[in-house]
Amino acid sequence: MGELTWSRAADDTVVADGLLAAFGESFGGEPDGVWAAPGRVNLIGEHTDYNQGFCLPLALAHRTYVAVRSRDDGGLRIGSRQAPDRTWEGTVTEVSQDSPGGWASYVAGVAAVLAEQVDPAGLGADVLVDGYVPLGAGLSSSAALSCSAALAWAELVPGLAGVDRAELAAACVRAENEYAGAATGGMDQSVSLRAVDEHALLIDCRDFSLTPVAWTLPGHQVLVIDTRAHHSLADGQYGKRRATCERAAATLGVGSLRDVGVDDLEVALAALGEGHGERSDEGSGASGERGVSGEPEEVRRVRHVVTENARVLDLVAALRERDAERVGELMLASHASLRDDYEVSCRELDLAVAAAVGAGALGARMTGGGFGGSAIALVEEAAVEEVARAVAAAFDDAGLERPHFLTAVPSAPAYRVR
Ligand code: ADP
Ligand code: MG
C-alpha cells in the first residue's frame, strides 16, 4: 500500500510570511494585518440547524488566512493562492448576486452585507487568501473564508467596532445565502467565529446560543475521512430536505421540527403518515418515495430530525461522563438515520464508516450535508494510522479514489495572526 495523504494544519508564522510576500507581489506594499478562521467538523446533529435544532461542531486547527489592507475608496481586489488566475477587482457597491460570482463572492458578499451598516467606501480592501481547510470536503472552507474576512473588516473599520461575533456570523450566513448562492443554516459560521479552544460547541440553532463542551476523551481522536466524492445531487437535495421539513412542521402545527420532542414522536409520525404519505416533493430518491422501510418520506425525514436532536444532547452527556463507547454508539446511530431515514449518505460515506468501524473505530458517521464530503471516526489515539490504512484499503478494493485524512483537534475560533 502506498503512502496515505494527510491534510495538515498550517503553521501561522509560515503562512503569514508567505502571504506577506505574495501580497506584495499581487498588490504591492504590505497588508494591515493577517487574520485566520477555522473550518469545522460536526460531531453530531446533522440537518438539524435549519430545523432550529441542536448541533455539536468543533473548530479545526485547519484554517483559512486572509491578508487585508483597507482602502477608503470602496474598491475591492480579492485574490486567493488557491485560485491564482481568478483575482477579482471591483467595488463594494457593485457586489450583487451575480457579481463577482464564484469563489470571490464569499468575501465580497461579506462587504456587501456590512455596507448596510457603514459607509461602503470604508469597506474597500485588498484581500489575499490562503486556505488550509480542504475545499469542498464538507469541512466548511467557505465559512472559514467568509469569517476570516469578516473579522478583518470588523477590526479594521472603525464603524464596525461595536459589531460582536454573533452579528458577524449572521452577516457571513447572509453573504453565503444572498451573494454566494449557497444555502447554509448557520452552524458553520457560529463555530468558526465563536468556538472555544479545546471544546466542542453545542449550538442551539433556535437562537444560536452556545454551550462549550469540553473534549473529555484525551486518549481518543476524531479521524476525518475526506472521501473526495462530490455527487452533483447534493445542491438540489438540500433544498428539498429543507422544504420537506418545513411542510411537515406546518402539517404538525409547530413552528419548526425542533418543537417535536422524542416523546411526541410516535404521535407526530402517525399524524404525518395519515394522508401525507403519497406526496413527494423530493422526486424519486435513491430508494423511492417510501424508502427502505416502506414508510412515507415525511415520516422518515421527521424521525431523523427529532431523534438526531436527542442524540446531540445524549452525546453531550456522554462526553461529560467520559463515555467514549457511548459517543461511538451515538455516532453510528446518527449515520444509520442519515442513511436510511434522511437519505443523504452515499456509497463512499457508507464505505468509510463501515471500514473504520471494522478496523476498530468506536463509532463513525458521515458529517456535513452528505452526498460526498467527509466522514468522521472516533478512534483510540494509537489506532489512528491503522484505521486510516484500513479505510484506504477498502477504497482500493472498491476501485474508488483514496480518501484524504486529517485529525480534528478542537481548536480556537477566528483570530488576528499579526
Ligand atoms: P466547504 O465549505 O465544505 O468546503 P463549499 O462548497 O461550501 O464546501 O465551499 C467551497 C468553496 O468555497 C470553494 O469552491 C470556493 O469557491 C470557496 N473557497 C473556500 N476556500 C477558498 C480558498 N482558500 N480560495 C478560494 N476559494 C475558496
Ligand atoms: Mg460550505
PDB file of C-alpha atoms in Angstrom, residues 129-417:
ATOM      1  CA  VAL A 129      -6.444  34.467   0.807  1.00  0.00           C
ATOM      2  CA  ASP A 130      -4.505  31.321   1.669  1.00  0.00           C
ATOM      3  CA  GLY A 131      -6.593  28.344   2.772  1.00  0.00           C
ATOM      4  CA  TYR A 132      -5.683  25.163   4.654  1.00  0.00           C
ATOM      5  CA  VAL A 133      -9.201  23.803   5.037  1.00  0.00           C
ATOM      6  CA  PRO A 134      -9.713  21.264   2.236  1.00  0.00           C
ATOM      7  CA  LEU A 135     -12.080  22.888  -0.273  1.00  0.00           C
ATOM      8  CA  GLY A 136     -15.498  21.361  -0.769  1.00  0.00           C
ATOM      9  CA  ALA A 137     -14.833  18.482   1.656  1.00  0.00           C
ATOM     10  CA  GLY A 138     -17.742  19.290   3.951  1.00  0.00           C
ATOM     11  CA  LEU A 139     -15.322  20.902   6.417  1.00  0.00           C
ATOM     12  CA  SER A 140     -16.588  24.405   5.726  1.00  0.00           C
ATOM     13  CA  SER A 141     -13.787  26.090   3.878  1.00  0.00           C
ATOM     14  CA  SER A 142     -16.485  28.523   2.736  1.00  0.00           C
ATOM     15  CA  ALA A 143     -17.277  29.735   6.258  1.00  0.00           C
ATOM     16  CA  ALA A 144     -13.570  29.809   7.124  1.00  0.00           C
ATOM     17  CA  LEU A 145     -13.137  32.148   4.173  1.00  0.00           C
ATOM     18  CA  SER A 146     -16.055  34.482   4.861  1.00  0.00           C
ATOM     19  CA  CYS A 147     -15.418  34.544   8.624  1.00  0.00           C
ATOM     20  CA  SER A 148     -11.725  35.378   8.316  1.00  0.00           C
ATOM     21  CA  ALA A 149     -12.597  38.294   6.036  1.00  0.00           C
ATOM     22  CA  ALA A 150     -15.442  39.419   8.300  1.00  0.00           C
ATOM     23  CA  LEU A 151     -13.172  39.536  11.335  1.00  0.00           C
ATOM     24  CA  ALA A 152     -10.585  41.536   9.400  1.00  0.00           C
ATOM     25  CA  TRP A 153     -13.203  44.141   8.430  1.00  0.00           C
ATOM     26  CA  ALA A 154     -14.596  44.250  11.961  1.00  0.00           C
ATOM     27  CA  GLU A 155     -11.149  45.051  13.333  1.00  0.00           C
ATOM     28  CA  LEU A 156     -10.070  47.439  10.586  1.00  0.00           C
ATOM     29  CA  VAL A 157     -13.161  49.574  10.023  1.00  0.00           C
ATOM     30  CA  PRO A 158     -13.838  51.938  12.941  1.00  0.00           C
ATOM     31  CA  GLY A 159     -17.596  51.986  12.339  1.00  0.00           C
ATOM     32  CA  LEU A 160     -17.764  48.216  12.914  1.00  0.00           C
ATOM     33  CA  ALA A 161     -16.060  48.252  16.309  1.00  0.00           C
ATOM     34  CA  GLY A 162     -19.335  47.536  18.118  1.00  0.00           C
ATOM     35  CA  VAL A 163     -20.289  44.536  15.984  1.00  0.00           C
ATOM     36  CA  ASP A 164     -19.942  41.355  18.034  1.00  0.00           C
ATOM     37  CA  ARG A 165     -19.087  37.879  16.777  1.00  0.00           C
ATOM     38  CA  ALA A 166     -22.677  36.667  16.761  1.00  0.00           C
ATOM     39  CA  GLU A 167     -23.576  39.544  14.450  1.00  0.00           C
ATOM     40  CA  LEU A 168     -20.540  38.847  12.291  1.00  0.00           C
ATOM     41  CA  ALA A 169     -21.585  35.199  11.997  1.00  0.00           C
ATOM     42  CA  ALA A 170     -25.064  36.285  10.922  1.00  0.00           C
ATOM     43  CA  ALA A 171     -23.509  38.612   8.322  1.00  0.00           C
ATOM     44  CA  CYS A 172     -21.460  35.690   6.962  1.00  0.00           C
ATOM     45  CA  VAL A 173     -24.557  33.496   6.717  1.00  0.00           C
ATOM     46  CA  ARG A 174     -26.223  36.219   4.655  1.00  0.00           C
ATOM     47  CA  ALA A 175     -23.107  36.602   2.487  1.00  0.00           C
ATOM     48  CA  GLU A 176     -23.242  32.885   1.646  1.00  0.00           C
ATOM     49  CA  ASN A 177     -27.021  32.778   1.177  1.00  0.00           C
ATOM     50  CA  GLU A 178     -27.543  36.006  -0.718  1.00  0.00           C
ATOM     51  CA  TYR A 179     -24.280  36.609  -2.582  1.00  0.00           C
ATOM     52  CA  ALA A 180     -22.574  33.208  -2.974  1.00  0.00           C
ATOM     53  CA  GLY A 181     -25.890  31.451  -3.595  1.00  0.00           C
ATOM     54  CA  ALA A 182     -25.069  28.748  -1.044  1.00  0.00           C
ATOM     55  CA  ALA A 183     -27.772  27.504   1.299  1.00  0.00           C
ATOM     56  CA  THR A 184     -26.271  27.327   4.781  1.00  0.00           C
ATOM     57  CA  GLY A 185     -28.023  27.145   8.113  1.00  0.00           C
ATOM     58  CA  GLY A 186     -25.632  28.980  10.424  1.00  0.00           C
ATOM     59  CA  MET A 187     -23.716  26.244  12.233  1.00  0.00           C
ATOM     60  CA  ASP A 188     -20.501  26.763  10.264  1.00  0.00           C
ATOM     61  CA  GLN A 189     -20.198  30.499  10.806  1.00  0.00           C
ATOM     62  CA  SER A 190     -21.068  30.215  14.520  1.00  0.00           C
ATOM     63  CA  VAL A 191     -18.359  27.710  15.242  1.00  0.00           C
ATOM     64  CA  SER A 192     -15.745  29.426  13.066  1.00  0.00           C
ATOM     65  CA  LEU A 193     -16.180  32.738  14.875  1.00  0.00           C
ATOM     66  CA  ARG A 194     -17.358  31.614  18.312  1.00  0.00           C
ATOM     67  CA  ALA A 195     -15.787  28.237  19.170  1.00  0.00           C
ATOM     68  CA  VAL A 196     -13.842  27.762  22.386  1.00  0.00           C
ATOM     69  CA  ASP A 197     -10.389  26.192  22.154  1.00  0.00           C
ATOM     70  CA  GLU A 198     -10.276  22.532  23.261  1.00  0.00           C
ATOM     71  CA  HIS A 199     -14.066  22.352  23.312  1.00  0.00           C
ATOM     72  CA  ALA A 200     -16.853  21.231  21.055  1.00  0.00           C
ATOM     73  CA  LEU A 201     -19.633  23.776  20.738  1.00  0.00           C
ATOM     74  CA  LEU A 202     -23.232  22.860  21.473  1.00  0.00           C
ATOM     75  CA  ILE A 203     -25.291  25.207  19.308  1.00  0.00           C
ATOM     76  CA  ASP A 204     -28.977  25.727  19.854  1.00  0.00           C
ATOM     77  CA  CYS A 205     -29.982  26.835  16.388  1.00  0.00           C
ATOM     78  CA  ARG A 206     -33.235  28.325  17.662  1.00  0.00           C
ATOM     79  CA  ASP A 207     -31.377  31.402  18.892  1.00  0.00           C
ATOM     80  CA  PHE A 208     -27.741  30.450  18.221  1.00  0.00           C
ATOM     81  CA  SER A 209     -26.972  30.329  21.912  1.00  0.00           C
ATOM     82  CA  LEU A 210     -23.801  28.372  22.612  1.00  0.00           C
ATOM     83  CA  THR A 211     -22.569  25.979  25.264  1.00  0.00           C
ATOM     84  CA  PRO A 212     -18.904  24.955  25.099  1.00  0.00           C
ATOM     85  CA  VAL A 213     -18.482  21.247  25.877  1.00  0.00           C
ATOM     86  CA  ALA A 214     -15.019  20.143  26.995  1.00  0.00           C
ATOM     87  CA  TRP A 215     -13.370  17.463  24.890  1.00  0.00           C
ATOM     88  CA  THR A 216     -13.001  14.834  27.596  1.00  0.00           C
ATOM     89  CA  LEU A 217     -11.643  11.905  25.640  1.00  0.00           C
ATOM     90  CA  PRO A 218      -7.904  12.616  25.628  1.00  0.00           C
ATOM     91  CA  GLY A 219      -6.938   9.088  24.632  1.00  0.00           C
ATOM     92  CA  HIS A 220      -9.103   9.296  21.519  1.00  0.00           C
ATOM     93  CA  GLN A 221      -9.015  11.217  18.292  1.00  0.00           C
ATOM     94  CA  VAL A 222     -11.554  12.212  15.726  1.00  0.00           C
ATOM     95  CA  LEU A 223     -10.241  10.936  12.412  1.00  0.00           C
ATOM     96  CA  VAL A 224     -11.678  12.811   9.448  1.00  0.00           C
ATOM     97  CA  ILE A 225     -12.003  10.825   6.231  1.00  0.00           C
ATOM     98  CA  ASP A 226     -12.318  13.205   3.281  1.00  0.00           C
ATOM     99  CA  THR A 227     -13.811  10.874   0.680  1.00  0.00           C
ATOM    100  CA  ARG A 228     -13.201  13.429  -2.114  1.00  0.00           C
ATOM    101  CA  ALA A 229     -16.522  12.341  -3.576  1.00  0.00           C
ATOM    102  CA  HIS A 230     -18.912  15.077  -4.699  1.00  0.00           C
ATOM    103  CA  HIS A 231     -22.215  13.931  -6.065  1.00  0.00           C
ATOM    104  CA  SER A 232     -23.976  16.579  -8.088  1.00  0.00           C
ATOM    105  CA  LEU A 233     -27.239  15.572  -6.434  1.00  0.00           C
ATOM    106  CA  ALA A 234     -26.210  17.487  -3.334  1.00  0.00           C
ATOM    107  CA  ASP A 235     -27.374  21.017  -4.146  1.00  0.00           C
ATOM    108  CA  GLY A 236     -30.970  20.357  -5.081  1.00  0.00           C
ATOM    109  CA  GLN A 237     -31.402  17.743  -2.388  1.00  0.00           C
ATOM    110  CA  TYR A 238     -30.527  20.161   0.407  1.00  0.00           C
ATOM    111  CA  GLY A 239     -33.331  22.490  -0.614  1.00  0.00           C
ATOM    112  CA  LYS A 240     -35.738  19.585  -0.938  1.00  0.00           C
ATOM    113  CA  ARG A 241     -34.949  18.273   2.528  1.00  0.00           C
ATOM    114  CA  ARG A 242     -35.469  21.742   3.923  1.00  0.00           C
ATOM    115  CA  ALA A 243     -38.791  22.124   2.143  1.00  0.00           C
ATOM    116  CA  THR A 244     -39.995  18.712   3.339  1.00  0.00           C
ATOM    117  CA  CYS A 245     -39.149  19.604   6.938  1.00  0.00           C
ATOM    118  CA  GLU A 246     -40.959  22.929   6.680  1.00  0.00           C
ATOM    119  CA  ARG A 247     -44.010  21.263   5.196  1.00  0.00           C
ATOM    120  CA  ALA A 248     -44.031  18.605   7.922  1.00  0.00           C
ATOM    121  CA  ALA A 249     -43.751  21.266  10.629  1.00  0.00           C
ATOM    122  CA  ALA A 250     -46.707  23.104   9.081  1.00  0.00           C
ATOM    123  CA  THR A 251     -48.746  19.873   8.980  1.00  0.00           C
ATOM    124  CA  LEU A 252     -47.937  19.259  12.630  1.00  0.00           C
ATOM    125  CA  GLY A 253     -48.794  22.835  13.547  1.00  0.00           C
ATOM    126  CA  VAL A 254     -45.381  23.636  15.043  1.00  0.00           C
ATOM    127  CA  GLY A 255     -43.020  26.495  14.220  1.00  0.00           C
ATOM    128  CA  SER A 256     -40.182  24.106  13.439  1.00  0.00           C
ATOM    129  CA  LEU A 257     -39.371  20.425  13.942  1.00  0.00           C
ATOM    130  CA  ARG A 258     -37.373  21.468  16.983  1.00  0.00           C
ATOM    131  CA  ASP A 259     -40.705  21.684  18.758  1.00  0.00           C
ATOM    132  CA  VAL A 260     -41.313  17.948  18.334  1.00  0.00           C
ATOM    133  CA  GLY A 261     -39.695  16.075  21.216  1.00  0.00           C
ATOM    134  CA  VAL A 262     -38.797  12.379  21.166  1.00  0.00           C
ATOM    135  CA  ASP A 263     -41.732  11.726  23.484  1.00  0.00           C
ATOM    136  CA  ASP A 264     -44.120  13.243  20.924  1.00  0.00           C
ATOM    137  CA  LEU A 265     -42.537  11.402  18.023  1.00  0.00           C
ATOM    138  CA  GLU A 266     -44.934   8.461  17.688  1.00  0.00           C
ATOM    139  CA  VAL A 267     -47.973  10.700  17.685  1.00  0.00           C
ATOM    140  CA  ALA A 268     -46.359  13.101  15.226  1.00  0.00           C
ATOM    141  CA  LEU A 269     -45.340  10.320  12.857  1.00  0.00           C
ATOM    142  CA  ALA A 270     -48.836   8.821  12.969  1.00  0.00           C
ATOM    143  CA  ALA A 271     -50.277  12.231  12.065  1.00  0.00           C
ATOM    144  CA  LEU A 272     -47.868  12.581   9.149  1.00  0.00           C
ATOM    145  CA  GLY A 273     -48.493   9.028   7.974  1.00  0.00           C
ATOM    146  CA  GLU A 274     -52.214   9.690   7.557  1.00  0.00           C
ATOM    147  CA  GLY A 275     -52.782  11.243   4.176  1.00  0.00           C
ATOM    148  CA  HIS A 276     -49.355  12.708   3.617  1.00  0.00           C
ATOM    149  CA  GLY A 277     -47.595   9.541   2.658  1.00  0.00           C
ATOM    150  CA  GLU A 278     -48.402   9.647  -1.026  1.00  0.00           C
ATOM    151  CA  ARG A 279     -46.982  13.092  -1.691  1.00  0.00           C
ATOM    152  CA  SER A 280     -43.402  13.704  -2.531  1.00  0.00           C
ATOM    153  CA  ASP A 281     -41.754  16.975  -3.389  1.00  0.00           C
ATOM    154  CA  GLU A 282     -38.380  15.336  -3.425  1.00  0.00           C
ATOM    155  CA  GLY A 283     -38.797  13.436  -6.659  1.00  0.00           C
ATOM    156  CA  SER A 284     -37.640   9.860  -6.868  1.00  0.00           C
ATOM    157  CA  GLY A 285     -34.915   9.350  -4.293  1.00  0.00           C
ATOM    158  CA  ALA A 286     -32.369   6.572  -4.412  1.00  0.00           C
ATOM    159  CA  SER A 287     -34.773   4.140  -2.826  1.00  0.00           C
ATOM    160  CA  GLY A 288     -38.023   5.742  -3.900  1.00  0.00           C
ATOM    161  CA  GLU A 289     -40.587   7.738  -2.052  1.00  0.00           C
ATOM    162  CA  ARG A 290     -41.162   5.134   0.618  1.00  0.00           C
ATOM    163  CA  GLY A 291     -37.504   4.339   1.244  1.00  0.00           C
ATOM    164  CA  VAL A 292     -36.110   1.076   2.568  1.00  0.00           C
ATOM    165  CA  SER A 293     -38.562   0.932   5.470  1.00  0.00           C
ATOM    166  CA  GLY A 294     -41.626   1.354   3.255  1.00  0.00           C
ATOM    167  CA  GLU A 295     -42.732   4.387   5.249  1.00  0.00           C
ATOM    168  CA  PRO A 296     -43.704   7.741   3.757  1.00  0.00           C
ATOM    169  CA  GLU A 297     -40.984  10.231   3.132  1.00  0.00           C
ATOM    170  CA  GLU A 298     -42.130  12.865   5.624  1.00  0.00           C
ATOM    171  CA  VAL A 299     -42.271  10.249   8.380  1.00  0.00           C
ATOM    172  CA  ARG A 300     -38.668   9.246   7.779  1.00  0.00           C
ATOM    173  CA  ARG A 301     -37.367  12.791   7.445  1.00  0.00           C
ATOM    174  CA  VAL A 302     -39.068  13.916  10.658  1.00  0.00           C
ATOM    175  CA  ARG A 303     -37.881  10.851  12.558  1.00  0.00           C
ATOM    176  CA  HIS A 304     -34.315  11.696  11.595  1.00  0.00           C
ATOM    177  CA  VAL A 305     -34.523  15.304  12.753  1.00  0.00           C
ATOM    178  CA  VAL A 306     -36.264  14.528  16.035  1.00  0.00           C
ATOM    179  CA  THR A 307     -34.039  11.603  17.005  1.00  0.00           C
ATOM    180  CA  GLU A 308     -30.918  13.464  15.859  1.00  0.00           C
ATOM    181  CA  ASN A 309     -31.695  16.362  18.192  1.00  0.00           C
ATOM    182  CA  ALA A 310     -31.983  13.866  21.054  1.00  0.00           C
ATOM    183  CA  ARG A 311     -28.707  12.220  20.054  1.00  0.00           C
ATOM    184  CA  VAL A 312     -26.876  15.551  20.215  1.00  0.00           C
ATOM    185  CA  LEU A 313     -27.906  16.034  23.827  1.00  0.00           C
ATOM    186  CA  ASP A 314     -27.122  12.391  24.618  1.00  0.00           C
ATOM    187  CA  LEU A 315     -23.664  12.784  23.136  1.00  0.00           C
ATOM    188  CA  VAL A 316     -23.029  15.898  25.212  1.00  0.00           C
ATOM    189  CA  ALA A 317     -23.979  13.874  28.293  1.00  0.00           C
ATOM    190  CA  ALA A 318     -21.698  11.023  27.191  1.00  0.00           C
ATOM    191  CA  LEU A 319     -18.790  13.455  26.774  1.00  0.00           C
ATOM    192  CA  ARG A 320     -19.389  14.804  30.254  1.00  0.00           C
ATOM    193  CA  GLU A 321     -19.334  11.218  31.546  1.00  0.00           C
ATOM    194  CA  ARG A 322     -16.198  10.488  29.517  1.00  0.00           C
ATOM    195  CA  ASP A 323     -18.015   7.557  27.968  1.00  0.00           C
ATOM    196  CA  ALA A 324     -16.232   7.023  24.652  1.00  0.00           C
ATOM    197  CA  GLU A 325     -18.187   3.871  23.830  1.00  0.00           C
ATOM    198  CA  ARG A 326     -21.488   5.682  24.138  1.00  0.00           C
ATOM    199  CA  VAL A 327     -20.178   8.513  21.947  1.00  0.00           C
ATOM    200  CA  GLY A 328     -19.301   5.909  19.329  1.00  0.00           C
ATOM    201  CA  GLU A 329     -22.752   4.280  19.521  1.00  0.00           C
ATOM    202  CA  LEU A 330     -24.471   7.609  19.044  1.00  0.00           C
ATOM    203  CA  MET A 331     -22.317   8.402  16.018  1.00  0.00           C
ATOM    204  CA  LEU A 332     -23.316   5.092  14.438  1.00  0.00           C
ATOM    205  CA  ALA A 333     -26.985   5.668  15.178  1.00  0.00           C
ATOM    206  CA  SER A 334     -26.711   9.109  13.601  1.00  0.00           C
ATOM    207  CA  HIS A 335     -25.163   7.641  10.484  1.00  0.00           C
ATOM    208  CA  ALA A 336     -27.865   4.998  10.141  1.00  0.00           C
ATOM    209  CA  SER A 337     -30.549   7.648  10.491  1.00  0.00           C
ATOM    210  CA  LEU A 338     -28.933   9.894   7.862  1.00  0.00           C
ATOM    211  CA  ARG A 339     -28.509   6.942   5.532  1.00  0.00           C
ATOM    212  CA  ASP A 340     -31.912   5.279   5.902  1.00  0.00           C
ATOM    213  CA  ASP A 341     -34.332   7.982   7.017  1.00  0.00           C
ATOM    214  CA  TYR A 342     -32.828  11.188   5.655  1.00  0.00           C
ATOM    215  CA  GLU A 343     -31.205   9.545   2.609  1.00  0.00           C
ATOM    216  CA  VAL A 344     -28.241  11.873   2.315  1.00  0.00           C
ATOM    217  CA  SER A 345     -25.401   9.356   2.518  1.00  0.00           C
ATOM    218  CA  CYS A 346     -23.709   7.705  -0.441  1.00  0.00           C
ATOM    219  CA  ARG A 347     -21.580   4.689  -1.247  1.00  0.00           C
ATOM    220  CA  GLU A 348     -18.278   6.368  -0.319  1.00  0.00           C
ATOM    221  CA  LEU A 349     -19.536   7.618   3.054  1.00  0.00           C
ATOM    222  CA  ASP A 350     -21.098   4.255   3.934  1.00  0.00           C
ATOM    223  CA  LEU A 351     -17.872   2.504   2.976  1.00  0.00           C
ATOM    224  CA  ALA A 352     -15.744   4.886   5.047  1.00  0.00           C
ATOM    225  CA  VAL A 353     -17.945   4.317   8.089  1.00  0.00           C
ATOM    226  CA  ALA A 354     -18.053   0.534   7.701  1.00  0.00           C
ATOM    227  CA  ALA A 355     -14.305   0.248   7.091  1.00  0.00           C
ATOM    228  CA  ALA A 356     -13.422   2.476  10.054  1.00  0.00           C
ATOM    229  CA  VAL A 357     -15.641   0.524  12.429  1.00  0.00           C
ATOM    230  CA  GLY A 358     -14.398  -2.747  11.002  1.00  0.00           C
ATOM    231  CA  ALA A 359     -10.866  -1.630  11.840  1.00  0.00           C
ATOM    232  CA  GLY A 360     -11.701  -0.808  15.446  1.00  0.00           C
ATOM    233  CA  ALA A 361     -13.165   2.717  15.482  1.00  0.00           C
ATOM    234  CA  LEU A 362     -15.619   3.131  18.373  1.00  0.00           C
ATOM    235  CA  GLY A 363     -18.059   4.814  16.037  1.00  0.00           C
ATOM    236  CA  ALA A 364     -18.222   6.695  12.774  1.00  0.00           C
ATOM    237  CA  ARG A 365     -20.644   8.770  10.766  1.00  0.00           C
ATOM    238  CA  MET A 366     -20.950  10.981   7.765  1.00  0.00           C
ATOM    239  CA  THR A 367     -20.569  14.655   8.660  1.00  0.00           C
ATOM    240  CA  GLY A 368     -21.750  17.729   6.793  1.00  0.00           C
ATOM    241  CA  GLY A 369     -24.559  17.839   4.275  1.00  0.00           C
ATOM    242  CA  GLY A 370     -23.886  14.448   2.676  1.00  0.00           C
ATOM    243  CA  PHE A 371     -23.734  13.032  -0.881  1.00  0.00           C
ATOM    244  CA  GLY A 372     -19.945  13.006  -0.557  1.00  0.00           C
ATOM    245  CA  GLY A 373     -17.639  15.102   1.566  1.00  0.00           C
ATOM    246  CA  SER A 374     -16.289  13.701   4.806  1.00  0.00           C
ATOM    247  CA  ALA A 375     -16.943  11.049   7.410  1.00  0.00           C
ATOM    248  CA  ILE A 376     -15.572  11.085  10.955  1.00  0.00           C
ATOM    249  CA  ALA A 377     -14.498   8.198  13.150  1.00  0.00           C
ATOM    250  CA  LEU A 378     -13.807   8.104  16.873  1.00  0.00           C
ATOM    251  CA  VAL A 379     -10.573   6.189  17.227  1.00  0.00           C
ATOM    252  CA  GLU A 380      -8.165   5.376  20.035  1.00  0.00           C
ATOM    253  CA  GLU A 381      -5.104   7.518  19.503  1.00  0.00           C
ATOM    254  CA  ALA A 382      -2.752   4.605  18.952  1.00  0.00           C
ATOM    255  CA  ALA A 383      -5.023   3.155  16.247  1.00  0.00           C
ATOM    256  CA  VAL A 384      -5.469   6.240  14.073  1.00  0.00           C
ATOM    257  CA  GLU A 385      -2.930   5.234  11.428  1.00  0.00           C
ATOM    258  CA  GLU A 386      -4.201   1.651  11.355  1.00  0.00           C
ATOM    259  CA  VAL A 387      -7.830   2.709  10.886  1.00  0.00           C
ATOM    260  CA  ALA A 388      -6.854   5.166   8.151  1.00  0.00           C
ATOM    261  CA  ARG A 389      -4.962   2.390   6.369  1.00  0.00           C
ATOM    262  CA  ALA A 390      -7.935   0.060   6.592  1.00  0.00           C
ATOM    263  CA  VAL A 391     -10.220   2.729   5.118  1.00  0.00           C
ATOM    264  CA  ALA A 392      -7.776   3.414   2.283  1.00  0.00           C
ATOM    265  CA  ALA A 393      -7.537  -0.335   1.574  1.00  0.00           C
ATOM    266  CA  ALA A 394     -11.317  -0.652   1.469  1.00  0.00           C
ATOM    267  CA  PHE A 395     -11.453   2.175  -1.096  1.00  0.00           C
ATOM    268  CA  ASP A 396      -8.689   0.492  -3.113  1.00  0.00           C
ATOM    269  CA  ASP A 397     -10.651  -2.767  -3.103  1.00  0.00           C
ATOM    270  CA  ALA A 398     -13.811  -0.988  -4.222  1.00  0.00           C
ATOM    271  CA  GLY A 399     -11.959   0.687  -7.086  1.00  0.00           C
ATOM    272  CA  LEU A 400     -12.577   4.148  -5.590  1.00  0.00           C
ATOM    273  CA  GLU A 401     -10.147   7.028  -5.381  1.00  0.00           C
ATOM    274  CA  ARG A 402      -8.476   7.035  -1.992  1.00  0.00           C
ATOM    275  CA  PRO A 403      -9.706   9.414   0.688  1.00  0.00           C
ATOM    276  CA  HIS A 404      -7.506  12.044   2.287  1.00  0.00           C
ATOM    277  CA  PHE A 405      -7.245  12.105   6.074  1.00  0.00           C
ATOM    278  CA  LEU A 406      -6.880  14.600   8.871  1.00  0.00           C
ATOM    279  CA  THR A 407      -7.359  14.641  12.612  1.00  0.00           C
ATOM    280  CA  ALA A 408      -9.852  17.017  14.156  1.00  0.00           C
ATOM    281  CA  VAL A 409      -8.313  18.684  17.189  1.00  0.00           C
ATOM    282  CA  PRO A 410     -10.803  21.036  18.902  1.00  0.00           C
ATOM    283  CA  SER A 411      -9.242  24.426  18.241  1.00  0.00           C
ATOM    284  CA  ALA A 412      -9.622  28.169  18.610  1.00  0.00           C
ATOM    285  CA  PRO A 413     -12.102  30.418  16.797  1.00  0.00           C
ATOM    286  CA  ALA A 414     -11.104  33.149  14.329  1.00  0.00           C
ATOM    287  CA  TYR A 415      -8.326  35.488  15.478  1.00  0.00           C
ATOM    288  CA  ARG A 416      -5.787  38.017  14.282  1.00  0.00           C
ATOM    289  CA  VAL A 417      -2.493  36.363  13.407  1.00  0.00           C
TER     290      VAL A 417
END
